[in-house]
PDB file of C-alpha atoms and ligand atoms in Angstrom:
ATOM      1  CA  UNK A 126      -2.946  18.683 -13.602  1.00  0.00           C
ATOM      2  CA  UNK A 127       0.646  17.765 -15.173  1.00  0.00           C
ATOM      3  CA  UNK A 128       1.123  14.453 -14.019  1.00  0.00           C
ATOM      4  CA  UNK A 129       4.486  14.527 -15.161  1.00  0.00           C
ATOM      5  CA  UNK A 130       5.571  17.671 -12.952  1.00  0.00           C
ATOM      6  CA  UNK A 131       3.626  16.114 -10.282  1.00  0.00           C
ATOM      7  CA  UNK A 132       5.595  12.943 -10.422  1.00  0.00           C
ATOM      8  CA  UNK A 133       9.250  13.966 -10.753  1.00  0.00           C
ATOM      9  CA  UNK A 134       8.415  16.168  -7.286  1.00  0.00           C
ATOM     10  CA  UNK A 135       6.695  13.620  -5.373  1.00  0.00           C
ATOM     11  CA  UNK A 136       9.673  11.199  -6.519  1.00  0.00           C
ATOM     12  CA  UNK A 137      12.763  13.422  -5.360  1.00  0.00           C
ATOM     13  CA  UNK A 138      10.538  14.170  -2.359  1.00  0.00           C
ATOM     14  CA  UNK A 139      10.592  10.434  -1.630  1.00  0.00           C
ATOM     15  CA  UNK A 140      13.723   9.454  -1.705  1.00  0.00           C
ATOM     16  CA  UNK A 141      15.027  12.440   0.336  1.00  0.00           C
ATOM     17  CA  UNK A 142      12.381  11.401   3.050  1.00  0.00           C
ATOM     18  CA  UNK A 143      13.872   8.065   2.411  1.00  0.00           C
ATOM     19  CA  UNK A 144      17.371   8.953   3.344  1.00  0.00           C
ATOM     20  CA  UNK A 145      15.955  11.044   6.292  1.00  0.00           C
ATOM     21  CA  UNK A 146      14.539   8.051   7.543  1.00  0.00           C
ATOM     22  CA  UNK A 147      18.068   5.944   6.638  1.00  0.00           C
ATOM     23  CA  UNK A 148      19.627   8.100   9.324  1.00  0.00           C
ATOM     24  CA  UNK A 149      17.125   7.890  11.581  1.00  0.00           C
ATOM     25  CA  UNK A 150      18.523   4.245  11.990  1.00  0.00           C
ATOM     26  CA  UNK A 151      21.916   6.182  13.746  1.00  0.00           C
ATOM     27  CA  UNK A 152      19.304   7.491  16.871  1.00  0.00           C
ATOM     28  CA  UNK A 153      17.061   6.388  18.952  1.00  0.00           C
ATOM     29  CA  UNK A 154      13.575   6.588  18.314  1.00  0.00           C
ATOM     30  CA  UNK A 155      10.434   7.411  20.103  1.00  0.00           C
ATOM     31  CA  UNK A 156       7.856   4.633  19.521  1.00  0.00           C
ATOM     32  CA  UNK A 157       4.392   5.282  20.832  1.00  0.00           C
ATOM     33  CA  UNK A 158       1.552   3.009  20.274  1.00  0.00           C
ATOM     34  CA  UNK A 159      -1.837   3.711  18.814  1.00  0.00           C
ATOM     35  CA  UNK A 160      -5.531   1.780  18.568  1.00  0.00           C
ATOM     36  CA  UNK A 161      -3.744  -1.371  20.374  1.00  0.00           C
ATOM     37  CA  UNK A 162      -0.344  -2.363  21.504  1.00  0.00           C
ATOM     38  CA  UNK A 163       1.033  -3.810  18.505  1.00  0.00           C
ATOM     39  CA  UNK A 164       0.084  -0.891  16.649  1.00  0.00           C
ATOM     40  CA  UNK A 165       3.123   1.158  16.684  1.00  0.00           C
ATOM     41  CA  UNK A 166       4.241   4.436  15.410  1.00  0.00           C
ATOM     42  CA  UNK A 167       7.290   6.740  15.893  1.00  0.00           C
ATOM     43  CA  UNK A 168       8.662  10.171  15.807  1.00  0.00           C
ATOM     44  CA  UNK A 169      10.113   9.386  12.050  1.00  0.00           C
ATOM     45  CA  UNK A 170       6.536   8.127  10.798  1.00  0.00           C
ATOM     46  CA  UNK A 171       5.041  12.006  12.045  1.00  0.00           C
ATOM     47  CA  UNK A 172       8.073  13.758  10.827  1.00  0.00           C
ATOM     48  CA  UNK A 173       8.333  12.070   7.753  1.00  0.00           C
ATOM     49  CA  UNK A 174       4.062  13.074   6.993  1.00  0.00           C
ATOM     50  CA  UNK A 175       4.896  16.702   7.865  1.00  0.00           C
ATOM     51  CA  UNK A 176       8.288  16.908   5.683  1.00  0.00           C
ATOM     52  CA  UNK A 177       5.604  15.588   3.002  1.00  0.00           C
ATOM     53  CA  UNK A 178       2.825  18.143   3.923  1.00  0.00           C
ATOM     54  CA  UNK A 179       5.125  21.293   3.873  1.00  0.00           C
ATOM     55  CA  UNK A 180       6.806  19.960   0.540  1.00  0.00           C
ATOM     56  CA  UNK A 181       3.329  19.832  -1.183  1.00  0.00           C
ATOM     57  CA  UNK A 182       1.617  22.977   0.273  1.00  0.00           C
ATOM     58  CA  UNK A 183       4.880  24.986  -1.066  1.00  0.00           C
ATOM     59  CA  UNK A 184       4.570  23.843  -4.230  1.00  0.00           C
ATOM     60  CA  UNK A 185       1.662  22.920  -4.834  1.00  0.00           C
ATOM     61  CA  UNK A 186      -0.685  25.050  -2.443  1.00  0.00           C
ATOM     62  CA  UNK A 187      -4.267  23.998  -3.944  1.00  0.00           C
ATOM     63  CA  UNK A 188      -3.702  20.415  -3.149  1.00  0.00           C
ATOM     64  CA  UNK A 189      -4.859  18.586  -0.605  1.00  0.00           C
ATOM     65  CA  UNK A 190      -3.603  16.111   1.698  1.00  0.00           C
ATOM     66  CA  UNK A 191      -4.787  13.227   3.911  1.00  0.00           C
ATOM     67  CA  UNK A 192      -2.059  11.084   5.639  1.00  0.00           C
ATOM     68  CA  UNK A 193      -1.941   8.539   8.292  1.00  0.00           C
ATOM     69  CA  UNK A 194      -0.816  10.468  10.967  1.00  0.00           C
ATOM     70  CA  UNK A 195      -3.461  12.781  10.532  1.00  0.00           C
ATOM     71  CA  UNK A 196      -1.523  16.068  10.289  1.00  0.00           C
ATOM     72  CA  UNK A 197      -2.901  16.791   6.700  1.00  0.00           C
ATOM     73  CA  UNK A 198      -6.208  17.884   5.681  1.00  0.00           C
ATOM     74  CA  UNK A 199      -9.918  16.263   7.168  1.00  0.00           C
ATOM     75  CA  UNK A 200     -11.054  15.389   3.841  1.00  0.00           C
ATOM     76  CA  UNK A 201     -14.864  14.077   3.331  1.00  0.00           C
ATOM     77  CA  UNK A 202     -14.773  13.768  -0.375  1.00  0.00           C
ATOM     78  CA  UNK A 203     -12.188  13.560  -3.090  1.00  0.00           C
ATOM     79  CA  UNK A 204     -12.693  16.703  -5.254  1.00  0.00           C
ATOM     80  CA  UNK A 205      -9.680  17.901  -6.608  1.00  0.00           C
ATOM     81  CA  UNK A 206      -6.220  16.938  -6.447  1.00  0.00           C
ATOM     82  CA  UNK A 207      -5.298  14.537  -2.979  1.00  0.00           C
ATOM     83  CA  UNK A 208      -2.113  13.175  -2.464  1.00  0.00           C
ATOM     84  CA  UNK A 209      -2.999  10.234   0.131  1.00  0.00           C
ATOM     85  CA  UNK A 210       0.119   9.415   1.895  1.00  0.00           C
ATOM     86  CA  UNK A 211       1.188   6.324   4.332  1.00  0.00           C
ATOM     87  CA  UNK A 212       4.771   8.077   5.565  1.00  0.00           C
ATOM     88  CA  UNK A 213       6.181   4.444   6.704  1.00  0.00           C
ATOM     89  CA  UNK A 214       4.294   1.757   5.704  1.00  0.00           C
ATOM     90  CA  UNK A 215       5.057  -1.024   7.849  1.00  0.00           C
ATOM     91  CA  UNK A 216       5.893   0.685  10.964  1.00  0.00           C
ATOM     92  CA  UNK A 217       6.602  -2.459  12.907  1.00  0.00           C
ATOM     93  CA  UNK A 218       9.019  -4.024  10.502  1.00  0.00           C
ATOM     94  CA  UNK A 219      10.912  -0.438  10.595  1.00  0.00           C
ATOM     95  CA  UNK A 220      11.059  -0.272  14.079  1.00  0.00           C
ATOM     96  CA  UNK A 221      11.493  -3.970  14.692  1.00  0.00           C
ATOM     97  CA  UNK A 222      13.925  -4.985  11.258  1.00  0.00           C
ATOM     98  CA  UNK A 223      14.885  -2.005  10.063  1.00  0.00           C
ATOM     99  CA  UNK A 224      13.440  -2.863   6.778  1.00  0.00           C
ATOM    100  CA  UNK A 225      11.057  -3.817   4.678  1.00  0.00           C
ATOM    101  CA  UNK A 226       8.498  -0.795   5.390  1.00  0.00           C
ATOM    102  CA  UNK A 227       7.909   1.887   2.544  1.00  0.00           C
ATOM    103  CA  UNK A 228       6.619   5.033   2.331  1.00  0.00           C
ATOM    104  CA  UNK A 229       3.231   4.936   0.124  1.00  0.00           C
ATOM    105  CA  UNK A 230       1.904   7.869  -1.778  1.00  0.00           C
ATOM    106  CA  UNK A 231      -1.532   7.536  -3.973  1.00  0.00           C
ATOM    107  CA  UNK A 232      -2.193  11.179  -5.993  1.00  0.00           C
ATOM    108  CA  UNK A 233      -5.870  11.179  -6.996  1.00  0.00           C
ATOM    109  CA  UNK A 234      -7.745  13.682  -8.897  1.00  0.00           C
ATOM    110  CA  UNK A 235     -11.206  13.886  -8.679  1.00  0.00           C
ATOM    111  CA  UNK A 236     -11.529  10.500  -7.134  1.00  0.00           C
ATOM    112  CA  UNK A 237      -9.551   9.445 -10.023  1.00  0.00           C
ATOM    113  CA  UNK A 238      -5.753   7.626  -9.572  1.00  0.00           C
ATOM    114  CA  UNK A 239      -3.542   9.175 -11.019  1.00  0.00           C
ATOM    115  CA  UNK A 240       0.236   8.566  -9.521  1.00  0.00           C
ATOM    116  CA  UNK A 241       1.262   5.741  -7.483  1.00  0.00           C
ATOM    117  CA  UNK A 242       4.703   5.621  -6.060  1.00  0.00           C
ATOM    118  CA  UNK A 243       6.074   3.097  -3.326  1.00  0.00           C
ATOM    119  CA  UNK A 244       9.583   3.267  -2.155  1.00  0.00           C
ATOM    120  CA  UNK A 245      10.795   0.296  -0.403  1.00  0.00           C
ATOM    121  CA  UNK A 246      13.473   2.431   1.245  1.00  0.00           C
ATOM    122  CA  UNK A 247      16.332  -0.103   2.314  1.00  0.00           C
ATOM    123  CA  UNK A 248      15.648  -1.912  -1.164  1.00  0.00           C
ATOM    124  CA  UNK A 249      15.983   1.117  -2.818  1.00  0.00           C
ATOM    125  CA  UNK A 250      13.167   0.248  -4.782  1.00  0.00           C
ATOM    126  CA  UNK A 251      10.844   2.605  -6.129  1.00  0.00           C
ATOM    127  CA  UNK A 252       8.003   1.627  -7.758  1.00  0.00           C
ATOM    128  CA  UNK A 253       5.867   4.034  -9.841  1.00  0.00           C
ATOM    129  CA  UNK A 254       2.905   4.625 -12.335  1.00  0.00           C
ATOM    130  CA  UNK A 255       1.109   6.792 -13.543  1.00  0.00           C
ATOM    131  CA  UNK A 256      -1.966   6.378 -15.549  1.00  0.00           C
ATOM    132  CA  UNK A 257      -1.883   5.593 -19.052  1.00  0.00           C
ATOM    133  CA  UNK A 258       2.015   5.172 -18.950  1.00  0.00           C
ATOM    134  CA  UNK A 259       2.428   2.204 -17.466  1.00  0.00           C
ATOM    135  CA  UNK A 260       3.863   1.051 -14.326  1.00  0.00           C
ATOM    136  CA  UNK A 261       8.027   0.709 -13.714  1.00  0.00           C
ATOM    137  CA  UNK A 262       9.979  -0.167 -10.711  1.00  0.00           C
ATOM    138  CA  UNK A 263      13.554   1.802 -10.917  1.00  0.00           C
ATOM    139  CA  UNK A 264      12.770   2.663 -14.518  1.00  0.00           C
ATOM    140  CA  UNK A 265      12.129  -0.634 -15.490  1.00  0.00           C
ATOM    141  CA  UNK A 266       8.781  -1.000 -16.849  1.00  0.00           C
ATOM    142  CA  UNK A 267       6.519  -3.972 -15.427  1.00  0.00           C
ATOM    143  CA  UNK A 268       4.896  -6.533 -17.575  1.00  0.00           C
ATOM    144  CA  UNK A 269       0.903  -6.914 -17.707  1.00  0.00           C
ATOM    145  CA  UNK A 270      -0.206  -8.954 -15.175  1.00  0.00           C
ATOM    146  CA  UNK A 271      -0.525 -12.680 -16.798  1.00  0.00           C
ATOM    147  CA  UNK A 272      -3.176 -15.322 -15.943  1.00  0.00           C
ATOM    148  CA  UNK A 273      -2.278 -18.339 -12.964  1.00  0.00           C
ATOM    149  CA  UNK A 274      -4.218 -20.590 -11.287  1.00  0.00           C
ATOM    150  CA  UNK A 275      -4.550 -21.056  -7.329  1.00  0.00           C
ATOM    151  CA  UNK A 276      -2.450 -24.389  -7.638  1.00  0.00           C
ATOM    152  CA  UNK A 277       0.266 -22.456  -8.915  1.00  0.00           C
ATOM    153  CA  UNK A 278       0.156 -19.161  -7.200  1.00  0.00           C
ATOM    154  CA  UNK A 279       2.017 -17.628  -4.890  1.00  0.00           C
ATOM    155  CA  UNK A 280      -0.265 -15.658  -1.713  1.00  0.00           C
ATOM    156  CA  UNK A 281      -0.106 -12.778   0.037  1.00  0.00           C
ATOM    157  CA  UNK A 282      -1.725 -13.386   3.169  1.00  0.00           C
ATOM    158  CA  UNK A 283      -1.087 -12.687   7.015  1.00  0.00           C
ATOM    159  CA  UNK A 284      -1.217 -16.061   9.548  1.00  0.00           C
ATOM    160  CA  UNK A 285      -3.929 -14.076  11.093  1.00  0.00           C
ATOM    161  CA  UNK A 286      -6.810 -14.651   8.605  1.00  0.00           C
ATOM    162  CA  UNK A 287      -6.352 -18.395   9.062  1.00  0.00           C
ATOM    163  CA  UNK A 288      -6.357 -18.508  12.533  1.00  0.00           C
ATOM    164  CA  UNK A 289      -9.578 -17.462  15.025  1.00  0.00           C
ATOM    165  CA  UNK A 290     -10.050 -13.774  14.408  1.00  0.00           C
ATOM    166  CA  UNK A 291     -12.617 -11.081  14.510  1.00  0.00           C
ATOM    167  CA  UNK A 292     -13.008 -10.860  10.960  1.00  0.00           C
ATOM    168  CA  UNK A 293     -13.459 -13.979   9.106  1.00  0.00           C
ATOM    169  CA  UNK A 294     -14.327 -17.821   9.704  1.00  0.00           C
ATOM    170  CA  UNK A 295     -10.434 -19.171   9.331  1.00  0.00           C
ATOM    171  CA  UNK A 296     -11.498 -22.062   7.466  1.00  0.00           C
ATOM    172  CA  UNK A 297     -12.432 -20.171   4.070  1.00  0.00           C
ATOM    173  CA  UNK A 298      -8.897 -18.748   3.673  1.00  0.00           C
ATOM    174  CA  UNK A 299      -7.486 -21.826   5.155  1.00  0.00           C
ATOM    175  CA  UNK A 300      -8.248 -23.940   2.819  1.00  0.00           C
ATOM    176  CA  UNK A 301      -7.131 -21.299   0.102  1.00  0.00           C
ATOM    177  CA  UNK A 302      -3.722 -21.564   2.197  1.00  0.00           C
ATOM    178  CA  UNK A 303      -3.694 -25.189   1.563  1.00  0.00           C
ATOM    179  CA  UNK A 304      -4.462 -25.005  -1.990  1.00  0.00           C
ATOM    180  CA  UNK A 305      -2.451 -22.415  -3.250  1.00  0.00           C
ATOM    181  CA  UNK A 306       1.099 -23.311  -4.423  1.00  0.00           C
ATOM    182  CA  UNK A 307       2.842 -20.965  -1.287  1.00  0.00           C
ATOM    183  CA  UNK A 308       1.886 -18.176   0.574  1.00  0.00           C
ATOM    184  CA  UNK A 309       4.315 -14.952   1.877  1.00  0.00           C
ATOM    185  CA  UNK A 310       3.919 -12.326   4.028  1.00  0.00           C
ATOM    186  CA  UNK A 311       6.037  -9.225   4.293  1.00  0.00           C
ATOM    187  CA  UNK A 312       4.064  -7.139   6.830  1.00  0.00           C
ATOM    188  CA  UNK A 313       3.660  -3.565   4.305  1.00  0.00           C
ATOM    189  CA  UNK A 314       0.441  -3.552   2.664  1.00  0.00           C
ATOM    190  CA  UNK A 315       2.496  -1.531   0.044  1.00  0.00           C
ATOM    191  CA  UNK A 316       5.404  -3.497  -0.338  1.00  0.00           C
ATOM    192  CA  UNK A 317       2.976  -6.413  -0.789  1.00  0.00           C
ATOM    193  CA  UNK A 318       0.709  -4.455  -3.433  1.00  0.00           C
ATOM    194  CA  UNK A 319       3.625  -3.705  -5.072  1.00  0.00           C
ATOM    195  CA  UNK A 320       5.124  -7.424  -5.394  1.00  0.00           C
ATOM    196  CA  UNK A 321       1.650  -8.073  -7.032  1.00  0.00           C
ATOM    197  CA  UNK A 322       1.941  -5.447  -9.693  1.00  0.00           C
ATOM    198  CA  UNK A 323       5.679  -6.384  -9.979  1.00  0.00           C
ATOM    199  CA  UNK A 324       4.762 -10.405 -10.446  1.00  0.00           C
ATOM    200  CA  UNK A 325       6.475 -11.915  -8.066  1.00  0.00           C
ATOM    201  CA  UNK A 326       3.257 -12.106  -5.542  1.00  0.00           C
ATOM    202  CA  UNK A 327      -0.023 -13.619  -7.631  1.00  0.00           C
ATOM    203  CA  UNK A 328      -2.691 -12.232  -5.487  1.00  0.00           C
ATOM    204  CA  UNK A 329      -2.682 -10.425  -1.940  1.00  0.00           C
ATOM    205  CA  UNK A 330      -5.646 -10.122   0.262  1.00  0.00           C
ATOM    206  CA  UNK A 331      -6.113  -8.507   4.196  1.00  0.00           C
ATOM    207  CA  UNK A 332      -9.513  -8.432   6.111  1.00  0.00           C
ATOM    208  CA  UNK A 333      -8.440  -4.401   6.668  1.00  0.00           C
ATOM    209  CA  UNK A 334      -6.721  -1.970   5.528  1.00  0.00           C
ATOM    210  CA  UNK A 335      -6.977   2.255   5.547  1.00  0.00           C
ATOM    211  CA  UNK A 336      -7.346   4.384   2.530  1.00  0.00           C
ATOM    212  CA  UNK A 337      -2.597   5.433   2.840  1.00  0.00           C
ATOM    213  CA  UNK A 338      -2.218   1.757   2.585  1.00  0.00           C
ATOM    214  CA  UNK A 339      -3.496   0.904  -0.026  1.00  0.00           C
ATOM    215  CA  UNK A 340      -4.108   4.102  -2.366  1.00  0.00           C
ATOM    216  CA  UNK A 341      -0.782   4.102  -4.053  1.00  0.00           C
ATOM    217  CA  UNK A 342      -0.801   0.407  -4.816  1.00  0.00           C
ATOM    218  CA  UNK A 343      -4.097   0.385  -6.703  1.00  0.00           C
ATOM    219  CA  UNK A 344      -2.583   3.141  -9.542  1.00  0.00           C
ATOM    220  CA  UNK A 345      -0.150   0.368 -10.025  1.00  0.00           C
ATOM    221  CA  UNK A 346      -2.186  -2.528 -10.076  1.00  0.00           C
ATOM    222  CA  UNK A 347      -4.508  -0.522 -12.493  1.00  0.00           C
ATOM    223  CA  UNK A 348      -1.922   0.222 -15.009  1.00  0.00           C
ATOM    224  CA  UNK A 349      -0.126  -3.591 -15.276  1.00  0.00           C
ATOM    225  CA  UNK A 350      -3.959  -5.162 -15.660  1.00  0.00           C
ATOM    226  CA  UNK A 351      -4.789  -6.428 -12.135  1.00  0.00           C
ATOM    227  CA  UNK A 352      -7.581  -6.640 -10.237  1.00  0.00           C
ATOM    228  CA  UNK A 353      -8.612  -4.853  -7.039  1.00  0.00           C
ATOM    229  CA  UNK A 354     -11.670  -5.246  -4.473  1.00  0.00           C
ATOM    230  CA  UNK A 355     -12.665  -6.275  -1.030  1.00  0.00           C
ATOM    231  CA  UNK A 356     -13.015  -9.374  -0.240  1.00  0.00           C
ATOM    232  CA  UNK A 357     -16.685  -9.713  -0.923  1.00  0.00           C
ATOM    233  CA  UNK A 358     -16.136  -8.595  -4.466  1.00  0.00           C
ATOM    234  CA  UNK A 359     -16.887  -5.360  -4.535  1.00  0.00           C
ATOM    235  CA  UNK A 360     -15.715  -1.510  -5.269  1.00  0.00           C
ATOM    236  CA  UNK A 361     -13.002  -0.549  -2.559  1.00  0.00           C
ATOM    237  CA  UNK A 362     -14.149   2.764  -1.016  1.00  0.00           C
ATOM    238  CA  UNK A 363     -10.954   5.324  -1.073  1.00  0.00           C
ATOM    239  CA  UNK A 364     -11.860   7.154   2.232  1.00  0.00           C
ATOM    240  CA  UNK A 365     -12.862   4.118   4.326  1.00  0.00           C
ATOM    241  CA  UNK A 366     -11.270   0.860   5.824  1.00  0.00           C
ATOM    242  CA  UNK A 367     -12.442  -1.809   3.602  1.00  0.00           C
ATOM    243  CA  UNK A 368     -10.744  -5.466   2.915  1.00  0.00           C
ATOM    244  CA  UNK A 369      -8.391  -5.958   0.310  1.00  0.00           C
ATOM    245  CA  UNK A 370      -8.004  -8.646  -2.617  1.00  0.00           C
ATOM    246  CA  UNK A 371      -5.051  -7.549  -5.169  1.00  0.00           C
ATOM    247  CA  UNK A 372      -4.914  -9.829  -7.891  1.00  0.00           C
ATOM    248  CA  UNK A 373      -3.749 -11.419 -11.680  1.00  0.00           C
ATOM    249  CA  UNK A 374      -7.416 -11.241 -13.599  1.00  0.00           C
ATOM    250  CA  UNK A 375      -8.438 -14.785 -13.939  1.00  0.00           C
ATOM    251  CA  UNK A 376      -7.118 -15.662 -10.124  1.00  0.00           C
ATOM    252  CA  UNK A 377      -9.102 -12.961  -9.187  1.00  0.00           C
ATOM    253  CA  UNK A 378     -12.396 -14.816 -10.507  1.00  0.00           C
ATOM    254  CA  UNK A 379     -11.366 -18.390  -9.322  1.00  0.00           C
ATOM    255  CA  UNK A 380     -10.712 -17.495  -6.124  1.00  0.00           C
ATOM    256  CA  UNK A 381     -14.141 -14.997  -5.497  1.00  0.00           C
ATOM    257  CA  UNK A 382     -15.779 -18.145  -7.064  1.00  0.00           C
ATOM    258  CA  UNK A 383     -14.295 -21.129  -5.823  1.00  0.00           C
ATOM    259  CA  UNK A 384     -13.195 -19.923  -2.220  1.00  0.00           C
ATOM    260  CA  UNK A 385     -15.070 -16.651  -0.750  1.00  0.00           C
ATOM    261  CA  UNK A 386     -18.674 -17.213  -2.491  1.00  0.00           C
ATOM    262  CA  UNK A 387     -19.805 -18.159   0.848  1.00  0.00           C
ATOM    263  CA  UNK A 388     -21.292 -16.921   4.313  1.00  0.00           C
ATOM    264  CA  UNK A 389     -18.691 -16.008   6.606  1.00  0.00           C
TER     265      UNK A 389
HETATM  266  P1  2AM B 477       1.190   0.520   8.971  1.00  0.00           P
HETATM  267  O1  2AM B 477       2.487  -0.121   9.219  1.00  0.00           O
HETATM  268  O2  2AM B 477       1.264   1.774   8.184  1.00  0.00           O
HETATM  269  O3  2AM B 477       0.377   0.674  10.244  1.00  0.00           O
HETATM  270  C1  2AM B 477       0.640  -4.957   8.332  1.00  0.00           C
HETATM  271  O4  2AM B 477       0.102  -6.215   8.105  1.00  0.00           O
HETATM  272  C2  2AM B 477       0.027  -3.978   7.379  1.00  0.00           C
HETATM  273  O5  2AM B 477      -1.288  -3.605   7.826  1.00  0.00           O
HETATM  274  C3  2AM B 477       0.814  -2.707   7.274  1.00  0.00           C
HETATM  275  O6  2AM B 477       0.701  -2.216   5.974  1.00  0.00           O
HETATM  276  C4  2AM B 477       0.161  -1.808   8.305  1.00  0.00           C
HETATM  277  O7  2AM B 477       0.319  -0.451   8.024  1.00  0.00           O
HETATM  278  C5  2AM B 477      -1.290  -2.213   8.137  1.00  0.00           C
HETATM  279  N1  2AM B 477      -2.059  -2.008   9.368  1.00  0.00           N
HETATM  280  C6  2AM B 477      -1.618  -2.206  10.624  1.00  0.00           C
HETATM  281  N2  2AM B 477      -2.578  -1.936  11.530  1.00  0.00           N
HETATM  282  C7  2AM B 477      -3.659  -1.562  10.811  1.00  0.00           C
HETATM  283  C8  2AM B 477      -4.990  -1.154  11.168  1.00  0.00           C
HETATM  284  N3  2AM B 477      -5.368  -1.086  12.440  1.00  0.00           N
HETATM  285  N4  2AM B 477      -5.827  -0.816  10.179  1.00  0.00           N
HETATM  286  C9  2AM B 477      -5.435  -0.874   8.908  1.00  0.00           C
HETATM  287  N5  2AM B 477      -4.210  -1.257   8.499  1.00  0.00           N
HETATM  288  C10 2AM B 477      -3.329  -1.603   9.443  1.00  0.00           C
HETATM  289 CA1   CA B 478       1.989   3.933   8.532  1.00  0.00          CA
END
């Protein structure tokens, strides 16, 4: 595949989908909600998957799809080329802010990464990489990731995974919380993947996450030097829900070693 070609489509597909969804803002929207009732998701998240679907099957008719709203392909393996899409990535903050969702496309060959692209839409921020060329939001390329230590880092983390939940004993990432220099949370998996590989976030870890949140974020990660598993440590599956821990390289050790090395 020409990653190149593939790019410059998949990036004027973006923004135009971007725009779409700008004037979306002028109507009213139909919100629906999903597995509970704070999962939400609206008429722009399923138009904006199928305006992606039709773009790719015209052009590129081989390829395959798998997005969140499930309109693309059911995909039990990665062979070949799969553009794995997350049409707004932070569906609350859209319908609740107005911003600060993005739409998140990984492009995988093989199993392989290939393209990442994340477009904070209201930010007009696009962030982009494709392997072996480096990562670059707007154009601007991103430095490799640099090492920090928790007492000076900055956290991506949701209130949730500190207080009782499902998932994990709160007290593990509590103390984390307490140790770390500040924690943020933006409420888009993407946009917060992306302010890893950008820097300005040191690490970024969820309890769980699906396969369109994450799978554009971890091309970019890859290609500034950062680190990416679950939470235990090990390989994140691309066609599953797993847990997420986005990191700088020595953080990432410190913290598996010092904070989650335990039963939970
Ligand atoms: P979404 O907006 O595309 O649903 C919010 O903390 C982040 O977690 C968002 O990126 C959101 O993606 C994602 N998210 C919300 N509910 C989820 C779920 N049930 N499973 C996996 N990811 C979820
Ligand atoms: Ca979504």
């Amino acid at each position: 595949m020409n990653n190149n070609v593939i790019f410059e489509n998949a990036a004027n597909w973006i923004k135009e989908a971007g725009e779409r969804i700008k004037e979306s803002f002028q109507t009213t929207l139909n919100i629906e909600t999903k597995s509970n009732a704070n999962d939400l998701v609206t008429n722009m998240d399923k138009e904006t998957e199928r305006f992606f679907i039709s773009k790719i099957k015209e052009k590129f008719p081989e390829h395959k799809v798998l997005g969140e709203e499930g309109n693309g392909d059911d995909l039990e393996e990665l062979s070949g080329v799969v553009w794995i899409i997350d049409p707004i990535d932070g569906t609350m903050n859209f319908v609740h802010q107005q911003r600060n969702f993005a739409i998140s496309i990984g492009i995988y060959e093989d199993g392989v990464g290939k393209i990442g692209l994340i477009y904070d839409v209201v930010h007009d921020e696009l962030y982009h990489a494709i392997k072996g060329q480096g990562a670059f939001v707007n154009d601007v390329r991103l430095s490799r990731l640099g090492e920090v230590t928790v007492s000076e880092a900055i956290i991506g983390i949701n209130a949730t995974w500190v207080t009782p939940n499902r998932r994990i004993d709160p007290s593990i990432l509590g103390t984390l919380v307490r140790d770390a220099r500040g924690t943020r949370s933006y409420g888009s998996a993407a946009i917060e993947i992306a302010q890893v590989a950008a820097g300005r976030l040191d690490a970024y870890m969820t309890l769980r996450l699906s396969p369109w949140d994450f799978a554009g974020g971890l091309v970019l990660i890859e290609e500034v030097g950062g680190m990416a598993s679950t939470l235990k440590g090990e390989p994140i599956q691309l066609l599953e829900e797993n847990s997420i821990f986005i990191s700088k390289p020595g953080l990432h050790e410190e913290i598996m070693k010092e904070y989650l090395n335990k039963e939970w």
